[in-house]
Coordinates of C-alpha atoms and ligand atoms in Angstrom, one line a residue:
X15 CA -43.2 -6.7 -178.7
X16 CA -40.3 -4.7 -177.6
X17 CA -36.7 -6.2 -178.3
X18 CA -33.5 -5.0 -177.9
X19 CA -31.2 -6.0 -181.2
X20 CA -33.8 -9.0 -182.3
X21 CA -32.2 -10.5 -178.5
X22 CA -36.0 -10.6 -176.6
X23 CA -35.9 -8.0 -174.0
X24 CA -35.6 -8.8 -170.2
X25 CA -38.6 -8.5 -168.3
X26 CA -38.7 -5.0 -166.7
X27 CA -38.3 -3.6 -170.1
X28 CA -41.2 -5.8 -171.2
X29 CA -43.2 -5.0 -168.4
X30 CA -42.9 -1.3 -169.3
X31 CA -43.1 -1.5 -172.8
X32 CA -44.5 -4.6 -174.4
X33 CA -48.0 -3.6 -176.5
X34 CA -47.0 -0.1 -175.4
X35 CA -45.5 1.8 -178.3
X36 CA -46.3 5.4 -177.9
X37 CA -50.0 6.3 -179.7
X38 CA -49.4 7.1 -183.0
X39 CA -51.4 9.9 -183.5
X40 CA -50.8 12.6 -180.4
X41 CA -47.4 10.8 -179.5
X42 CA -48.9 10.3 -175.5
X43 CA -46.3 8.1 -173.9
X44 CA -49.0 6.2 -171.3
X45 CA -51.8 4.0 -173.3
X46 CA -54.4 5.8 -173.4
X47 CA -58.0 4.8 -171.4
X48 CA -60.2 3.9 -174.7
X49 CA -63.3 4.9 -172.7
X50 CA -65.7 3.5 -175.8
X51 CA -68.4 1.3 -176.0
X52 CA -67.7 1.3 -180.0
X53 CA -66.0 2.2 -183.0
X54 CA -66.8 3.7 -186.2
X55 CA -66.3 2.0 -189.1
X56 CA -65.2 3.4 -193.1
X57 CA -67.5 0.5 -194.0
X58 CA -70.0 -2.9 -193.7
X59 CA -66.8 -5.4 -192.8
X60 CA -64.1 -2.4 -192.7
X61 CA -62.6 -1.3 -189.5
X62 CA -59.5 -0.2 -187.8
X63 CA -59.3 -4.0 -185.9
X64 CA -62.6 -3.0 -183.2
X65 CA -66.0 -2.8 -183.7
X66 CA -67.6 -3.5 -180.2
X67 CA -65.5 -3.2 -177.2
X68 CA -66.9 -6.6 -175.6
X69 CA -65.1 -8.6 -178.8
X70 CA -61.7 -5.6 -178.4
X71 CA -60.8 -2.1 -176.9
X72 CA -57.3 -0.9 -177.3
X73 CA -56.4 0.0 -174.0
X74 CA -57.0 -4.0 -173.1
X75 CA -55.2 -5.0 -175.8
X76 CA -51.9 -3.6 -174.7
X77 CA -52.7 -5.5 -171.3
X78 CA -53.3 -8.6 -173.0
X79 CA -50.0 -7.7 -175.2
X80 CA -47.9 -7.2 -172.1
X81 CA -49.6 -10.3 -170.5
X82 CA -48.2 -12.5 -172.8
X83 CA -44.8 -11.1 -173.2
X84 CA -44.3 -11.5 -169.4
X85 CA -45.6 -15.2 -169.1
X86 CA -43.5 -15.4 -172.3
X87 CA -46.5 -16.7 -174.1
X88 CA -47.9 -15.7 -177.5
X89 CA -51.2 -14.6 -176.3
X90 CA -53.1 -13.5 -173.5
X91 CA -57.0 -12.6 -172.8
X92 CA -57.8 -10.1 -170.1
X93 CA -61.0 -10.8 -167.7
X94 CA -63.1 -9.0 -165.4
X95 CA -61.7 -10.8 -162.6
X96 CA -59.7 -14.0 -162.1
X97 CA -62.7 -16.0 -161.3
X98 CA -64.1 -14.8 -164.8
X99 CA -60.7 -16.2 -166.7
X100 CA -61.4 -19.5 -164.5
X101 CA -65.0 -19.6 -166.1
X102 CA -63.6 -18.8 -169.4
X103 CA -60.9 -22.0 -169.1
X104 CA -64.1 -24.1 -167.3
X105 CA -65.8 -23.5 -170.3
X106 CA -63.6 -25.5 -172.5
X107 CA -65.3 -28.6 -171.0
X108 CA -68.3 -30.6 -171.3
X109 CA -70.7 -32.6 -169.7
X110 CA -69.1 -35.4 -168.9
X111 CA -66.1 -34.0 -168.3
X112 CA -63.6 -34.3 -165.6
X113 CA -61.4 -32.3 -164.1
X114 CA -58.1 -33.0 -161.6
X115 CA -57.5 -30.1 -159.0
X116 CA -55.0 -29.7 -156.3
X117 CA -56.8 -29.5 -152.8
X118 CA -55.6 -26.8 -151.5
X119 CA -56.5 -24.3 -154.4
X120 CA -58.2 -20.9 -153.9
X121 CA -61.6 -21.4 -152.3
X122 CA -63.2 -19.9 -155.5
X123 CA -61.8 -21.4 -157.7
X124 CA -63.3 -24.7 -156.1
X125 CA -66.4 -23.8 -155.1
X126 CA -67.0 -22.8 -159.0
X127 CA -66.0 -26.4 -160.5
X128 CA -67.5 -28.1 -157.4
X129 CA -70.8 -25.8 -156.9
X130 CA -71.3 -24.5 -161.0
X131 CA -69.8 -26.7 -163.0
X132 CA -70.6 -29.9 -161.0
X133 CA -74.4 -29.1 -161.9
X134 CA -73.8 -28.8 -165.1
X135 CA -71.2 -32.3 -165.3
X136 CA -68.5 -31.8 -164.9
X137 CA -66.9 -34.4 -162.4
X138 CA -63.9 -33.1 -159.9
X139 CA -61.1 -35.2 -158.4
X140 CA -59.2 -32.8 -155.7
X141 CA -55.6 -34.1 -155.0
X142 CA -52.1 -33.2 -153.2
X143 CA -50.4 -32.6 -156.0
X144 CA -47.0 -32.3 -154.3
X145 CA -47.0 -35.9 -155.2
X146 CA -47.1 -35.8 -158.6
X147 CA -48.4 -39.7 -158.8
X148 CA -51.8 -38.7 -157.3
X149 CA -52.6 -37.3 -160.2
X150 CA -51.7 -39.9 -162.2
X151 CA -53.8 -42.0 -160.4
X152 CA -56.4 -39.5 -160.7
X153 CA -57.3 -39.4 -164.1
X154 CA -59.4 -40.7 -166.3
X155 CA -60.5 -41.2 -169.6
X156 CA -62.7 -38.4 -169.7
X157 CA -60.0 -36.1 -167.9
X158 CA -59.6 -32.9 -170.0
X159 CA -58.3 -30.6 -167.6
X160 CA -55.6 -30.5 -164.6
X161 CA -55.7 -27.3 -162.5
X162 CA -52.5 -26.6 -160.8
X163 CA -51.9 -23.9 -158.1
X164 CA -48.1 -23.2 -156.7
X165 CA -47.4 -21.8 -154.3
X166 CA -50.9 -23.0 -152.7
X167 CA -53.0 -20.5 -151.2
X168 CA -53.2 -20.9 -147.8
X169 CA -50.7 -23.4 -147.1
X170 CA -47.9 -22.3 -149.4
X171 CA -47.5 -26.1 -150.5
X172 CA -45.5 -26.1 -153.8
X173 CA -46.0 -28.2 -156.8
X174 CA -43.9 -29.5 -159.7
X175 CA -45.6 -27.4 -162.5
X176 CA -43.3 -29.9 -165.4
X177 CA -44.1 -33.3 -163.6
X178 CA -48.0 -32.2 -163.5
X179 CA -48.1 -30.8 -166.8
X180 CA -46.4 -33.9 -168.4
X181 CA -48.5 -36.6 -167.0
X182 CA -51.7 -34.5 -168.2
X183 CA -50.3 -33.9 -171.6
X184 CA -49.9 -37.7 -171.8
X185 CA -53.4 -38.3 -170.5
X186 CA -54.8 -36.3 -173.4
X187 CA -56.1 -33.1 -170.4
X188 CA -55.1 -29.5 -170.9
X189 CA -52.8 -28.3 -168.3
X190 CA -53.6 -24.9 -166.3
X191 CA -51.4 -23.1 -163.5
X192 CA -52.5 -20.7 -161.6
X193 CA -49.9 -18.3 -161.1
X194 CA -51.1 -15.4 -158.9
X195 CA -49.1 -16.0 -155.7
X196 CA -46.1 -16.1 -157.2
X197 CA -46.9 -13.6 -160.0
X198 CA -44.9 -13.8 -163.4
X199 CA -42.1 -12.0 -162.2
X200 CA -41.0 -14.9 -160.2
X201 CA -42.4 -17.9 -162.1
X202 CA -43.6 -18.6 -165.8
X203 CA -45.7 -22.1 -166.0
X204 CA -45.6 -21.7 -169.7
X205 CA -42.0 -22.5 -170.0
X206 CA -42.3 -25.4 -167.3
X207 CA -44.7 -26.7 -169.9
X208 CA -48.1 -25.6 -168.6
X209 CA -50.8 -25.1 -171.7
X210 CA -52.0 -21.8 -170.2
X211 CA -51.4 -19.4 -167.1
X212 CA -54.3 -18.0 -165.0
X213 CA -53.9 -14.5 -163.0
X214 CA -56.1 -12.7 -160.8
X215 CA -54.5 -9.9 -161.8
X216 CA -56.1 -8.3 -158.6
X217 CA -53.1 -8.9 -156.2
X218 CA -49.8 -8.6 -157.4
X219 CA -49.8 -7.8 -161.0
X220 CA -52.6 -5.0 -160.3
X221 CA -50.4 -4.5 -156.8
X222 CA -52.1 -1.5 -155.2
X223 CA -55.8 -3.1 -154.6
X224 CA -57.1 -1.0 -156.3
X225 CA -58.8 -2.7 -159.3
X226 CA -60.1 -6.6 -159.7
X227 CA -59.1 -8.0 -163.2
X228 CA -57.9 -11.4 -164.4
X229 CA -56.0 -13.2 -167.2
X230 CA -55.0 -16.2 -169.5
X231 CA -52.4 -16.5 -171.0
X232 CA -51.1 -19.2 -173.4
X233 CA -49.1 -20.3 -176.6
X234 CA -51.3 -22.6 -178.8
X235 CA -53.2 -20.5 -181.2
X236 CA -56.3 -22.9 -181.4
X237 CA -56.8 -22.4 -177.4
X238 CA -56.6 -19.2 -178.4
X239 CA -59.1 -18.9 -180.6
X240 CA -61.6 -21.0 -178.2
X241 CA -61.2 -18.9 -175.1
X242 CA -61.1 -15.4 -177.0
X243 CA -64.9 -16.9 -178.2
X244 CA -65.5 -17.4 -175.1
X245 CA -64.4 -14.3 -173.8
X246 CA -66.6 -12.5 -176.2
X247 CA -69.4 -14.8 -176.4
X248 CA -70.0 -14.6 -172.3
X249 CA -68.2 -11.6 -171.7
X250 CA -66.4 -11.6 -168.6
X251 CA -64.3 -8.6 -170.1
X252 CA -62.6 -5.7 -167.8
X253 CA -63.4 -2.0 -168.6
X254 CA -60.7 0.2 -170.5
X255 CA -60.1 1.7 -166.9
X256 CA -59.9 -1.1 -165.1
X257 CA -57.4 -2.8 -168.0
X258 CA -55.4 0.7 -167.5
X259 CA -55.2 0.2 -163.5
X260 CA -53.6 -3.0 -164.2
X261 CA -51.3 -2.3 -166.8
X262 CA -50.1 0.1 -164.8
X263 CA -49.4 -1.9 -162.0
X264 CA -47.4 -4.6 -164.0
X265 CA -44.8 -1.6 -164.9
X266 CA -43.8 -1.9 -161.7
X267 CA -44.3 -5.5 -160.5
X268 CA -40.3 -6.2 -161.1
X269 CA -39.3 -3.8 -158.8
X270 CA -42.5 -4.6 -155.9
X271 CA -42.1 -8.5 -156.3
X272 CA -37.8 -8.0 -155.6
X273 CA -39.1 -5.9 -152.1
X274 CA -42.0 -8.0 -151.3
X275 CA -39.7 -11.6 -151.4
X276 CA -36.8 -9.6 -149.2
X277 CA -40.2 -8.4 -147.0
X278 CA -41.3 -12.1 -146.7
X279 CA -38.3 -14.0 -146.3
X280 CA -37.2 -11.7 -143.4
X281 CA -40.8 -11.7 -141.8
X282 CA -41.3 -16.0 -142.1
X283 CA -37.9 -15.9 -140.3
X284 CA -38.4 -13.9 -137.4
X285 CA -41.8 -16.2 -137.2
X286 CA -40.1 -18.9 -137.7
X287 CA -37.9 -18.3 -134.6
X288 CA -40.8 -16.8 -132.4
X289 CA -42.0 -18.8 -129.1
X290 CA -45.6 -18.7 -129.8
X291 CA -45.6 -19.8 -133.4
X292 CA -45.5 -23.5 -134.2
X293 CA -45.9 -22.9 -137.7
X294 CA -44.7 -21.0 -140.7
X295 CA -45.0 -21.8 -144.3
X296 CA -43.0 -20.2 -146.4
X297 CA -41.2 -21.7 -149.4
X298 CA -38.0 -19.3 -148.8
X299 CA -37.4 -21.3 -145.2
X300 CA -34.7 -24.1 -146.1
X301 CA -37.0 -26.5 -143.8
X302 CA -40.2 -25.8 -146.3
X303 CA -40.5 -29.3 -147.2
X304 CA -40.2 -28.4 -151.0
X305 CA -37.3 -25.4 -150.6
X306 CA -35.6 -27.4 -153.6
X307 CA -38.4 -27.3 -155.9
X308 CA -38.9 -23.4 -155.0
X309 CA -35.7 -22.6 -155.7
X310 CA -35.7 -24.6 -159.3
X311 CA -39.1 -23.2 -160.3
X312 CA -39.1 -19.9 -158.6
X313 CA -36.8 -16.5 -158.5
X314 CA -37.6 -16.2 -155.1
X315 CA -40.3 -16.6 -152.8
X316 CA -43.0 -13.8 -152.6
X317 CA -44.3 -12.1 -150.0
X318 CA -47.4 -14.8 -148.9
X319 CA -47.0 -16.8 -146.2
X320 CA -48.9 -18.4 -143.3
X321 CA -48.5 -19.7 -139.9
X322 CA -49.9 -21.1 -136.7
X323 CA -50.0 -19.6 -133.0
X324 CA -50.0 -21.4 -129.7
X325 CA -53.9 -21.5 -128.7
X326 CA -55.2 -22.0 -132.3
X327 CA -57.7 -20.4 -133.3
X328 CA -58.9 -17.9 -130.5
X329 CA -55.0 -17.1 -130.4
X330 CA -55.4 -16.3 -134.7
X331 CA -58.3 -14.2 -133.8
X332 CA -57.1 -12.1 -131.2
X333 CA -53.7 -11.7 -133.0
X334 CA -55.2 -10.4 -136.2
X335 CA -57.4 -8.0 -134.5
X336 CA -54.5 -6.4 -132.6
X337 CA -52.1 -5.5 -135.9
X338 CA -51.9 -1.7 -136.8
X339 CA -49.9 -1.8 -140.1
X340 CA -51.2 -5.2 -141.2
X341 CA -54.8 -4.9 -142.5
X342 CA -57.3 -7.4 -141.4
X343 CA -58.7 -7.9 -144.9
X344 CA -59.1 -10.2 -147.7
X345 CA -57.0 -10.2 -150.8
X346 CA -53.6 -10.3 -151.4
X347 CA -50.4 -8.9 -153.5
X348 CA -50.8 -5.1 -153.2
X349 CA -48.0 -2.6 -151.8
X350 CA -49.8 -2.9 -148.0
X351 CA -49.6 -5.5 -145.8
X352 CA -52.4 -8.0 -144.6
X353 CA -53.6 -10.2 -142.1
X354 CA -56.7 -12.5 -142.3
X355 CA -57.8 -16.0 -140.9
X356 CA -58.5 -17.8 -144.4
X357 CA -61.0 -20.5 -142.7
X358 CA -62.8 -17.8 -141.3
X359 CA -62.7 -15.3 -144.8
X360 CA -61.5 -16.3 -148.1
X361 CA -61.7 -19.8 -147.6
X362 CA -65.3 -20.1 -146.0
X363 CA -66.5 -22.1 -149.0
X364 CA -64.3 -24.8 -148.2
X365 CA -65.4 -25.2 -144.4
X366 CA -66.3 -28.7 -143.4
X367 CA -64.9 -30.6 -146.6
X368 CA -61.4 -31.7 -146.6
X369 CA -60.1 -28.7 -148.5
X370 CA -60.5 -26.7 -145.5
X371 CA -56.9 -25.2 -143.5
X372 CA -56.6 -25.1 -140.0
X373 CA -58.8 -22.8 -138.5
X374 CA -56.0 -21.1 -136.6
X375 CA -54.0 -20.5 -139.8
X376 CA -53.2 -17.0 -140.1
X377 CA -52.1 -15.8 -143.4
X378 CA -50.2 -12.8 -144.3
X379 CA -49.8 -10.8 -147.6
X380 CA -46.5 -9.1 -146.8
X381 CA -45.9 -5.5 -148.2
X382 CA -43.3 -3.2 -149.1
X383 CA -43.1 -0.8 -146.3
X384 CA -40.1 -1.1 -143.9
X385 CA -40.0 -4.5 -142.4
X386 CA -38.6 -3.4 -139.2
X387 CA -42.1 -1.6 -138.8
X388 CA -44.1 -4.9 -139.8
X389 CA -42.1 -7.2 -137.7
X390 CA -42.8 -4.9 -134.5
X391 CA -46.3 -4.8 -135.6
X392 CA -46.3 -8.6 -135.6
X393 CA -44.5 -8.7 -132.1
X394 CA -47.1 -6.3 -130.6
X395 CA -49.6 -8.3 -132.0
X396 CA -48.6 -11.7 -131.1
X397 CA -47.8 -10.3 -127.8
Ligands
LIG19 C1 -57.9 -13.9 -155.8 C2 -57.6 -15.2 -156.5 C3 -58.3 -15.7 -157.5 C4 -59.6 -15.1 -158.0 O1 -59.4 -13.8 -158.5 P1 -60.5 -12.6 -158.4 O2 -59.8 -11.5 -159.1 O3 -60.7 -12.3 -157.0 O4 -61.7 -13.1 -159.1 C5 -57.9 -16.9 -158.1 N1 -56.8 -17.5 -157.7 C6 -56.0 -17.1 -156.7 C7 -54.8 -17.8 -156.3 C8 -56.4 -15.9 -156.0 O5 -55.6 -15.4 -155.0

């Protein structure tokens, strides 16, 4: 890991170096794309460290190098996608299991412990968690695992990562946060006390949509060892271009997550201020109900937020089909802006249960091109 004078390096420097030494045989600055299904080997037992590049390929081990150095863990495992790190973690249980969520996590990530995992089990308890005491009072004797998300995705609700992690370390349960709104640039769970990090490394640590990839990351060396079997045994593993496409992206994500918090903040407060909105959720607005949290757990604030328009829903509907510079498309955390109705698009698996956000929440991944132009974008828009 790179290190300045034994002192550990700041993050940038991490971000553009850590598990990337220059290859030692032609010198070539920029990890090169193993594009390698195997590896030769001097004999039975005797290899170079890969054999099969399911169990290890180079190029994804400097991404799960520079993973871990910028969650400041000692590990990190790199996934085809984030929902293929959640199955890896999901994996961990058994039948008879059960699991505490918050209840406004991504819509995947729920339907796959609700829908999967519940077949096979596993029991699910879905709680606010920006009281901490509900999950207290949510677990059980057979609770092994405690899925955190903060910020929440769509509502931007944020939760006390060290009060939730403490209360499931006493109850016995691994605790997990998933950390891809606010990306590791502006928030490491590990050092809040979280047992592992998840990333869709998709949005902002990928940050130009172009590539879907995920991660864990963590410290204990026994977890470790459980979810790299896992990773192998059902693997869920990202190709050597895909693992390139991302650890290309996090070389920059200091620099994009600095542009997309200034991008945000000023966009949730010309909202915030606007006639025809009568709702904006954004944790860098002092009257976010949990702006002190924020500000103890965060950097800053990211550029997701979401809001609500006079006329609900048929008001979201028309306003997202009249932005030019805003996209109206799912995903999140790349350089361009977007616009989607989550009840209507990523959220669809939670219609009907109480999971579901308003249907006339609109929710915006703010980019990094010049906020005048995506504020009058907005203001046409909204009309
Ligand atoms: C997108 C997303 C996921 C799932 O990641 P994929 O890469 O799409 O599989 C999980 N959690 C959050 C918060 C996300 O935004």
């Amino acid at each position: 890991m790179a290190t300045t004078r034994g002192k550990k390096a700041g993050f940038e420097t991490l971000a553009i170096h850590a598990g990337q030494e220059p290859d030692g045989q032609t010198g070539a600055v920029t990890v090169p794309i193993y594009q390698t299904s195997t590896f030769a080997q001097e004999a039975v037992g005797k290899n170079k460290g890969y054999e099969y590049a399911r169990t290890g390929n180079p190029t994804r081990t400097a991404l799960e190098a520079c993973l871990a150095a910028l969650e400041d863990g000692a590990w990190g495992l790199a996934f085809a996608s984030g929902m293929a790190a959640t199955d890896a973690i999901a994996h961990l249980l058994s039948s008879g299991d059960h699991l505490v969520m918050g209840d406004d996590v991504y819509g995947g990530t729920y339907r796959l412990f609700a829908r999967v995992f519940d077949r096979m089990g596993v029991a699910l308890s879905a709680v606010d968690m920006r009281e901490p005491a509900n999950v207290r009072r949510a677990m059980r004797t057979r609770t092994r695992l405690v899925w955190i998300e903060t910020p929440t995705n769509p509502l931007l609700k944020v939760v006390d990562i060290a009060a939730i992690a403490e209360i499931a370390r006493r109850g016995g349960a691994l605790s997990v946060a998933d950390n891809t709104f606010a990306s590791p640039y502006l928030q490491n769970p590990l050092v809040h006390g979280a047992d592992l990090v998840l990333h869709s490394t998709t949005k902002y640590i990928g940050g130009h949509s172009d590539v879907v990839g995920g991660a864990v990351v963590g410290r204990d060396e026994e977890l470790r060892a459980r979810l790299a079997f896992v990773q192998n045994a059902a693997g869920g593993v990202p190709g050597p271009l895909d693992a390139w496409l991302v650890l290309r992206g996090a070389k920059t994500l200091a620099v994009r997550m600095e542009r997309h918090s200034a991008n945000g903040q000023a966009v949730a407060e010309w909202l915030a201020e606007h006639p025809r909105v009568t709702a904006v959720n954004y944790p860098g607005l002092p009257t976010h109900p949990q702006h002190e949290l924020a500000k103890r757990q965060m950097k800053s604030f990211g550029g997701m937020l979401s809001f609500e328009l006079r006329g609900g829903e048929a008001a979201a509907k028309r306003m997202v089909a009249r932005t030019r510079i805003f996209a109206l498309a799912e995903s999140l955390g790349g350089v361009e802006s977007l616009v989607e109705v989550p009840l209507g698009m990523t959220h669809g698996s939670v219609r009907g249960t109480k999971l579901a956000p308003p249907a006339g929440l609109v929710r915006l991944s703010v980019g990094i091109e010049t906020v005048g132009d995506l504020i009058a974008d907005l203001a046409q828009a909204i009309g």
